[in-house]
Structure formats: C-alpha cells, structure tokens
Amino acid sequence: MAFVFWFGVFVLLSIWPSVRCSDLPRGAIETACRDRYLLVTTQLSFAGNEPRFEAIDADGVHPITKQYGSECGYMFSILPLSGHAELRASYFSCHTDNQDDEVFTFSFNLITIDAKGVETTYTVNANCSLPLPWSPREVSCEENYMEVSVRGDVSGLPGTKADNWTAALATAHSSATSTWQVMFQQEGQQLTPMSLSEARELGYVFYLTQGRLVFRSPYTPGSVMGSVTMVNGMLVEMVYPILVSRQRWVVIMVDLVVACSTDEGMYDGAGLVWQTPTLLSPLVSGLFGLESSNISMGVDGQLLDEPITAERGYSLDIGDTTVQISIPFNAAGGYRKSFVMNNMYHEFYVVRLYYEQTFMDDSGVETRLRLHRPMNTPLLIQHISIINQTVLEDRVFTVYLGNLSYDVDLVAVKLNGHNFTIPEANKSGLVITMVPQPNSTLHAYILRVPFDAVIHKLYPTEGLLEYSLEINYTLVILPQEEPYFYLASVVAQFNDVFPPVFKGVCNEKSISFQMDHKPFDYLWEVGVGPYRLTPNLAAKRGYVMRNDSKRLTLEVPLFSVGFTYKDINLKQFRGTFEILSRFPKTLEVKSSLAKACLFQTTEVIVCSTEGVMTVVSMILAIPGSEPSRTSLRDSTCMPQAMDDTRVLFSFRLDTCGTRVQFDYQHLTYENEITIEHTSQSVEAPVSTRVTVRCVYPLSGLYKLFAYRRFEADSPGFGTILTRVPVKN
Ligand SMILES: *[C@@H]1O[C@H](CO)[C@@H](O)[C@H](O)[C@H]1NC(C)=O
Ligand SMILES: *[C@@H]1O[C@H](CO)[C@@H](O)[C@H](O)[C@H]1NC(C)=O
Ligand SMILES: *[C@@H]1O[C@H](CO)[C@@H](O)[C@H](O)[C@H]1NC(C)=O
Ligand SMILES: *[C@@H]1O[C@H](CO)[C@@H](O)[C@H](O)[C@H]1NC(C)=O
Ligand SMILES: *[C@@H]1O[C@H](CO)[C@@H](O)[C@H](O)[C@H]1NC(C)=O
Ligand SMILES: *[C@@H]1O[C@H](CO)[C@@H](O)[C@H](O)[C@H]1NC(C)=O
Ligand SMILES: *[C@@H]1O[C@H](CO)[C@@H](O)[C@H](O)[C@H]1NC(C)=O
Ligand SMILES: *[C@@H]1O[C@H](CO)[C@@H](O)[C@H](O)[C@H]1NC(C)=O
Ligand SMILES: *[C@@H]1O[C@H](CO)[C@@H](O)[C@H](O)[C@H]1NC(C)=O
Ligand SMILES: *[C@@H]1O[C@H](CO)[C@@H](O)[C@H](O)[C@H]1NC(C)=O
C-alpha cells in the first residue's frame, strides 16, 4: 500500500520583512521553537490587555480568531496571572511554510492596543528547524484542536480491525473516484464518502506535506463526525476519518484516527487531579501492554525531569487502566492568585499541564501523543478561624486568629473602638504574636489583652462581673496591601462577685471590724465617711489596721474620729462607727456596716453636728465635792443628771455662757463646769473648774455663717481639760 505523495507545495513568492525589534523593549516579544510548535510570547505590560495575532503568508493576512485558530493549528491565550500572552503555532499550521518537514517559517502580525485604544502592529518572523525527528504517527491534543500526522509510507496503520477495513473497502470500491475522498467512521452509521473541501467546510482540515499526511479537527462535542465516549469512566473525544483514493484498480486508504482525553481535571481539596485512560483504545489496541508505553509530564508545554516533578510535589500514577496526575495547590509551575471579595479572602490556582505518551505497536511503529491541559481550582474562600483561648484565672483575653494564608498580614486591631497598629499595640502592653500552623503554609496570630485594659460591666445584684472585648482585625493581602476586616468578640464572666462583707465586734473601749478578702475586692474601696481607708488615714486617726493576704482587720478605739454617740446617760452610751465599701469612680456605696455598741460611761464629751455639747464628767476624784452645787459658767445651767461620782450636762453651744474663739481654721466653744467642794485644810469653800471644749473646723461650718444655723458637716472634737482647784 505504499505510495508517494505527489502533491505540490506552496512556493513563496513574496519577500518578507525582517523582524522589527530595534524599537522593542527587551522581552516584549519572544519566539522559541518547541518540539512541534513555535511559541510566541509577549508581555502584557508591553502589549496591553488585548493583544491579537494575524498569520501572514503569500495569500495575505489571516486574523487568528478562536474558530480560525482551532481549524488552522493556532492556539492563542492571554494569561494575566503570568503577565503574558502566548501563541502556539503548530508546525503544520495553515500559513506556515514547510520545507521538507524540516524547516518551518512563520510570519505574524502582533497587534497591540495601548491604554488610549491606539493600535500598533509589529511583525514577527521566525524559522524553526525540526528539533526532534518525527515519529511515524504523532497526535497533538491542543487546547483548542486535535491534530494527527502520519508518515506517508505507513502501512497497516494500527488500531483498525479487519471488519472495519472490509466495510470501508466495500464502500470505497463503489464510490471512490480518482481524487481523494474522506469517510468518517461513526458508531453504527453508514460510511459516506465526501470530498476534502466538503470536510473543510465542516471544520476538518486535511493537509499533505512532503512526507506526511495531516488531519486537524476542532473539539466539537456532539459534532457531525466526531464522538465523545467514555473510556474507563473518562471522557475521550475521537474523530475517525479514513482517507480514500482510487487510482484505476488500486484503492489507497489511510486511517487518520485521532483521540484526545478531554478530562478537565478537578480539585480534590489538596490539589488538581487529572486523569486519562492508560491506553487510548482507538489509537492503540488492547493487545499492546503498558510495557510498550512511556509517559512523562510537565507544565507550560515542556516536559520536566522526574527529580524536578518530585521536588515540586507532582505525582504521576500509572495504572493498568488509568493514568492519574496530581499537582498540589500552589506547587511551583502554576500560578496562584489571591484577592478580597465581599470582605473575604479568595484564592485560586492555575496550572497548565503538559503530558506526553509514546507507545509502540507490535510491528514497532511508534505513536507519540502530546497534550496541553490548563486546569484551575474553583474560587476558594479561606475561612478564618477564631478560637477563644481565654483562661479566666489568667485574667487575660487570649484570642487565636488562624487559617491565614502566607500572603496575609495583620496590620491593625481595633479593640472596643480603639485603634492600634501592631507597633502601637505592643507599646500599649497588648501582646500580638504570630505563630505558624503545623503542617501547613498557614499562620495565625494570638492576641493577649489583660482584662483590666478592657471595659467591664458589673451586675452587683446578680453578683455577675462581665468583661467584653470587641475586636476588629485589619488584615491585608500582600503585596498589593488589599485590606479586609474580621470581627470577633469575646466575653469573660465571673459569678458570685459581691461587695465585701464586714463583721463588727464590740470591745470594752473599741469596735473591731473584719473583712475577709475575696478575689474581686479591688473593684471596691473601703471607706470611713467620705474618706478612703488607707494605712495613712488609719495612722492619723489612731485606728489599728492589719491587712494580710487573708483579711483586713480594723480596730477603732472609742472617741476616735468617725464615731457618733447617742443615748448618753451616766451609766452608758451608744457609740456607732460605720465602715463602707463603694465604687472608686462613682463613690456609690455598695455595702456598709454601722456597728453600734454600748460603752460604760466614765468621762464623755460629745460635740454634735447640731451644736450641742454633751459631757459627762467625773467628780468623784475631787474630795469633798458636792455634785448638787455644780453648774456651768452660767450658774443657772444645772446638770441634767448626776450621781455620786459624775455629772451630765447637755447644752446648746450658744447658751450657758459658752465662750467662742476663732482662729484661722477652727471655731472653739468653751465652757466650764464649776464644782463647789469643801476642803479640810482650807476654811473657805473651794471650787474646781473643769474646762470643756468643742472644736469645729471652720470649713465644715459654712451654714452657720450663711444661714445663721448651726449645722456642722462633722461632729466637733471635744476635750475635757484640767481641773484647777481655785479659792473662792
Ligand atoms: C528564515 O529563513 C528565510 C529563508 O531561509 C530567511 O530569508 C529569513 O531571514 C529567516 N528569518 C529569520 C527570522 O531567521
Ligand atoms: C469497527 O468494527 C468493530 C467490530 O465490528 C465495531 O464494534 C466498531 O464499532 C467499528 N468501528 C467503527 C468506527 O465503526
Ligand atoms: C521508553 O523509554 C526508554 C528509555 O528512554 C526507551 O528505551 C524505550 O524505547 C521507550 N519506549 C517507547 C515506547 O518509546
Ligand atoms: C482552616 O481552614 C480549613 C479549610 O479552609 C478548614 O477545614 C479548617 O477547619 C480551618 N481550621 C480551623 C481551625 O478552623
Ligand atoms: C480608626 O482608624 C480608622 C482608619 O484606620 C479611622 O477611620 C477611624 O476613625 C479610627 N477610629 C478611631 C476611634 O480612632
Ligand atoms: C514588642 O516589643 C518588645 C520590646 O519592647 C519586643 O521584644 C517584642 O518582640 C515586640 N513584639 C512584637 C510582636 O512586635
Ligand atoms: C503534622 O506532621 C507531623 C510530622 O510531619 C505528623 O506527625 C502530624 O501527625 C501532622 N499533624 C497533622 C494534624 O496533620
Ligand atoms: C472595622 O474597621 C474598619 C476600619 O477601621 C471599618 O471600615 C469597618 O467598618 C469596621 N467594622 C466594623 C463592623 O466596625
Ligand atoms: C471564651 O472563653 C472564656 C473562658 O474560657 C469563657 O468564659 C467564654 O464564655 C468564652 N466564649 C466567648 C464567646 O467569649
Ligand atoms: C489590703 O491589701 C490588699 C493586697 O493584699 C490591697 O489590695 C488592699 O488595697 C489593701 N486594703 C487596704 C484597705 O489597704
């Protein structure tokens, strides 16, 4: 069946312009001769966002549109992630000059559009010498077309069984004319011959070179002549043309079956996975095993050595029925893009897989299949994780913000409405630590904010104390510093938070208080009247204060500042001392204990806030004294009560001859108790004078001057002074 192609080749008559590159930036347009195609790349920074190409030959200029490219062997794509556009032109593309299947000459126009919409045309010329000898049969599964070329002298093409030949032969004999015709084999359908130009109108291109027969078909699922079948559960697209020519009594038939796996790959959560049948049945019959097959992989149209693919984490599993390729997310060789959408981190990963398989049939005829397959993950949302790691006892909010990609940085936090950049936060005593996440490229931040730096709320009646922290994280994606925000809130609650409880005990000459410490005592201050109880105040007023880790005890001696007195009689009187707890900020009293005790009356002087002096004085000590002849300076003011040893006077400070003295800070009221008594040694009666004095600070008496009413802020300080025996 051997025969020689006698088709002529185009002769190029025109003279092509040379490559214009003097005015181009370096790397703006580059060409490279790959195994079976010319690669033209142009940087988008140079060519704008929508460059396009035209193929040029003697017939003129042919814009490379999507449709035209898939019929004529051009694959053009714009790749924003890698910042370039590329054109792959098959050595058998329509407008390429082919010299003996060895030297291929290309000419293109690159049309760029700048930001203002101005178009510029650059001419790109390139020559390629075949880098690798042709295999008897070569299949190219491009992104947009399938192409097969067979050596002109192939006999007994593989993959065709006798029955089909018989059927085809029968049809050929009856209908084939002397020019070439094509019959498309389709499952369960009659073989109908058509002319090559009829086939061309359907988008199928047949082409005869010096030594090879080429067939090219766009992917057209469900197309007239092609078919999509499942092979071992994987989609395979196939077109099966048989070229026929009858010259006199000889019928020449060439089987140009082409089949490509059209699996689009999928994302399995860890990476991209692509599958293909190990043996593509229309291309290779099941009789030839795996051992006659070599498989390799790569990316971006170039094969990679095993050490490199292993280093990048790619895997290639060759099974009896299926070849599976896995490329981990974000492995080298692909492109990853991250951006903010709806205030959330999104990312995807794209890789352009390249796959090559060679197989040998039993007669040693080699087929080489090459496949380009771009794959991408779906748009992935990176879900931030937030973990509340707060331990109440530490009194520090600890919040873990995790699942951040390596290209995300925390730049600021807003805590309960206060902005902090990360350096500011550090200065303010907040701790923000970046930590890696085990077994991943993710990282996390741990934020520590002491409770005391945070607003708290207290519900004293329920005994509930609540700290809450609202966090607004500002994250940015690097390097574009695209910001997004993440909100979190944490609370910490303590139960049984009640104000301090005091216990009071009456002693003979003092009152003792005791307060057992509880963890939240610091929320309140302990006070005496308007003053806060401090060691200083205690020392000044003569209180005996002890404060250890367990409890606070306070012993208040009788008559020290803060006491109030009531029900004074000669036997006893009631002394009261009040201790309280309150909020330092509002001074709102939250608990108090006013402890009242009965004390034995010996000597007492009380200067009330209403301006009444009450005094019990001992007269027993004065021999021969006669209580009944005892009076104040105004001798009509007699004791209200008396017994053998004591007298009790109680009088308003503006009566009974009380004298008043001012100095800078005090108002002093003074009176005298005069006690008449007889002395054995002296004939004349003798009197003893006891000076009683009430001193009020002027500052607490403004009402006396304003309203002429005696109403002191606090009781006056009383003293009973020396008794001086005076001769009458
Ligand atoms: C390609 O080859 C042709 C003829 O062999 C020659 O005229 C042309 O200059 C070459 N072009 C380039 C870009 O090498
Ligand atoms: C080739 O022949 C086999 C066996 O008769 C048949 O199953 C198959 O469908 C035929 N192929 C085509 C493309 O007609
Ligand atoms: C597979 O590769 C080996 C070594 O590179 C080579 O010897 C063998 O011929 C190849 N087989 C096919 C079917 O190409
Ligand atoms: C981190 O994100 C992954 C997937 O996005 C998710 O499965 C995982 O549960 C997240 N981790 C945490 C701690 O939330
Ligand atoms: C916090 O910072 C943002 C911008 O970074 C600003 O709009 C806002 O007013 C700031 N808020 C406060 C309370 O400082
Ligand atoms: C915070 O500041 C201290 C020194 O003041 C430094 O040692 C520490 O690394 C800083 N931490 C961060 C998270 O920047
Ligand atoms: C992380 O990796 C270590 C060793 O590489 C392994 O022992 C551990 O189980 C892994 N942890 C997770 C959560 O995958
Ligand atoms: C978080 O902070 C950013 C920047 O300050 C602001 O634009 C955003 O509205 C805040 N989010 C909320 C819910 O407060
Ligand atoms: C956070 O942790 C603390 C302490 O374990 C706990 O009291 C609180 O309920 C947790 N949850 C939130 C949302 O803050
Ligand atoms: C008692 O001591 C504690 C610390 O042990 C302190 O917090 C508290 O303020 C002290 N109380 C008074 C009234 O000084």
PDB file of N, CA and C in Angstrom, residues 353-379:
ATOM      1  N   LEU A 353      -0.981  21.990  32.496  1.00  0.00           N
ATOM      2  CA  LEU A 353      -0.368  20.665  32.448  1.00  0.00           C
ATOM      3  C   LEU A 353       0.081  20.329  31.025  1.00  0.00           C
ATOM      4  N   TYR A 354       1.206  19.649  30.931  1.00  0.00           N
ATOM      5  CA  TYR A 354       1.667  19.131  29.644  1.00  0.00           C
ATOM      6  C   TYR A 354       1.954  17.644  29.851  1.00  0.00           C
ATOM      7  N   TYR A 355       1.483  16.838  28.899  1.00  0.00           N
ATOM      8  CA  TYR A 355       1.539  15.391  29.083  1.00  0.00           C
ATOM      9  C   TYR A 355       2.015  14.780  27.784  1.00  0.00           C
ATOM     10  N   GLU A 356       2.894  13.796  27.896  1.00  0.00           N
ATOM     11  CA  GLU A 356       3.373  13.154  26.679  1.00  0.00           C
ATOM     12  C   GLU A 356       3.413  11.645  26.884  1.00  0.00           C
ATOM     13  N   GLN A 357       2.917  10.933  25.870  1.00  0.00           N
ATOM     14  CA  GLN A 357       2.915   9.473  25.947  1.00  0.00           C
ATOM     15  C   GLN A 357       3.383   8.930  24.594  1.00  0.00           C
ATOM     16  N   THR A 358       4.281   7.927  24.644  1.00  0.00           N
ATOM     17  CA  THR A 358       4.660   7.259  23.384  1.00  0.00           C
ATOM     18  C   THR A 358       4.295   5.793  23.527  1.00  0.00           C
ATOM     19  N   PHE A 359       3.795   5.245  22.479  1.00  0.00           N
ATOM     20  CA  PHE A 359       3.532   3.817  22.525  1.00  0.00           C
ATOM     21  C   PHE A 359       3.860   3.174  21.185  1.00  0.00           C
ATOM     22  N   MET A 360       4.147   1.910  21.288  1.00  0.00           N
ATOM     23  CA  MET A 360       4.683   1.152  20.148  1.00  0.00           C
ATOM     24  C   MET A 360       3.693   0.044  19.846  1.00  0.00           C
ATOM     25  N   ASP A 361       3.376  -0.172  18.566  1.00  0.00           N
ATOM     26  CA  ASP A 361       2.530  -1.338  18.294  1.00  0.00           C
ATOM     27  C   ASP A 361       3.410  -2.546  18.000  1.00  0.00           C
ATOM     28  N   ASP A 362       2.770  -3.680  17.689  1.00  0.00           N
ATOM     29  CA  ASP A 362       3.548  -4.916  17.606  1.00  0.00           C
ATOM     30  C   ASP A 362       4.532  -4.904  16.439  1.00  0.00           C
ATOM     31  N   SER A 363       4.242  -4.053  15.438  1.00  0.00           N
ATOM     32  CA  SER A 363       5.197  -4.023  14.333  1.00  0.00           C
ATOM     33  C   SER A 363       6.247  -2.924  14.535  1.00  0.00           C
ATOM     34  N   GLY A 364       6.312  -2.381  15.772  1.00  0.00           N
ATOM     35  CA  GLY A 364       7.381  -1.425  16.079  1.00  0.00           C
ATOM     36  C   GLY A 364       7.114  -0.028  15.575  1.00  0.00           C
ATOM     37  N   VAL A 365       5.859   0.255  15.227  1.00  0.00           N
ATOM     38  CA  VAL A 365       5.547   1.603  14.758  1.00  0.00           C
ATOM     39  C   VAL A 365       5.186   2.454  15.980  1.00  0.00           C
ATOM     40  N   GLU A 366       5.820   3.607  16.085  1.00  0.00           N
ATOM     41  CA  GLU A 366       5.671   4.422  17.279  1.00  0.00           C
ATOM     42  C   GLU A 366       4.635   5.524  17.062  1.00  0.00           C
ATOM     43  N   THR A 367       3.832   5.705  18.094  1.00  0.00           N
ATOM     44  CA  THR A 367       2.913   6.844  18.112  1.00  0.00           C
ATOM     45  C   THR A 367       3.313   7.725  19.280  1.00  0.00           C
ATOM     46  N   ARG A 368       3.324   9.043  19.049  1.00  0.00           N
ATOM     47  CA  ARG A 368       3.650   9.958  20.138  1.00  0.00           C
ATOM     48  C   ARG A 368       2.494  10.935  20.299  1.00  0.00           C
ATOM     49  N   LEU A 369       1.985  10.979  21.552  1.00  0.00           N
ATOM     50  CA  LEU A 369       0.839  11.841  21.835  1.00  0.00           C
ATOM     51  C   LEU A 369       1.274  12.946  22.784  1.00  0.00           C
ATOM     52  N   ARG A 370       0.895  14.162  22.439  1.00  0.00           N
ATOM     53  CA  ARG A 370       1.211  15.308  23.307  1.00  0.00           C
ATOM     54  C   ARG A 370      -0.098  16.009  23.659  1.00  0.00           C
ATOM     55  N   LEU A 371      -0.182  16.433  24.914  1.00  0.00           N
ATOM     56  CA  LEU A 371      -1.447  17.018  25.361  1.00  0.00           C
ATOM     57  C   LEU A 371      -1.205  18.251  26.219  1.00  0.00           C
ATOM     58  N   HIS A 372      -1.949  19.310  25.934  1.00  0.00           N
ATOM     59  CA  HIS A 372      -1.923  20.536  26.741  1.00  0.00           C
ATOM     60  C   HIS A 372      -3.242  20.616  27.496  1.00  0.00           C
ATOM     61  N   ARG A 373      -3.165  20.795  28.787  1.00  0.00           N
ATOM     62  CA  ARG A 373      -4.422  20.864  29.543  1.00  0.00           C
ATOM     63  C   ARG A 373      -4.315  21.919  30.648  1.00  0.00           C
ATOM     64  N   PRO A 374      -4.917  23.093  30.431  1.00  0.00           N
ATOM     65  CA  PRO A 374      -4.936  24.069  31.525  1.00  0.00           C
ATOM     66  C   PRO A 374      -5.961  23.632  32.570  1.00  0.00           C
ATOM     67  N   MET A 375      -5.612  23.758  33.822  1.00  0.00           N
ATOM     68  CA  MET A 375      -6.537  23.359  34.896  1.00  0.00           C
ATOM     69  C   MET A 375      -6.555  24.458  35.937  1.00  0.00           C
ATOM     70  N   ASN A 376      -7.691  24.610  36.561  1.00  0.00           N
ATOM     71  CA  ASN A 376      -7.737  25.580  37.659  1.00  0.00           C
ATOM     72  C   ASN A 376      -8.654  25.077  38.770  1.00  0.00           C
ATOM     73  N   THR A 377      -8.350  25.523  39.956  1.00  0.00           N
ATOM     74  CA  THR A 377      -9.217  25.189  41.091  1.00  0.00           C
ATOM     75  C   THR A 377     -10.432  26.109  41.018  1.00  0.00           C
ATOM     76  N   PRO A 378     -11.512  25.745  41.677  1.00  0.00           N
ATOM     77  CA  PRO A 378     -12.590  26.728  41.801  1.00  0.00           C
ATOM     78  C   PRO A 378     -12.114  27.868  42.691  1.00  0.00           C
ATOM     79  N   LEU A 379     -12.903  28.899  42.775  1.00  0.00           N
ATOM     80  CA  LEU A 379     -12.589  30.015  43.657  1.00  0.00           C
ATOM     81  C   LEU A 379     -12.707  29.508  45.092  1.00  0.00           C
TER      82      LEU A 379
END
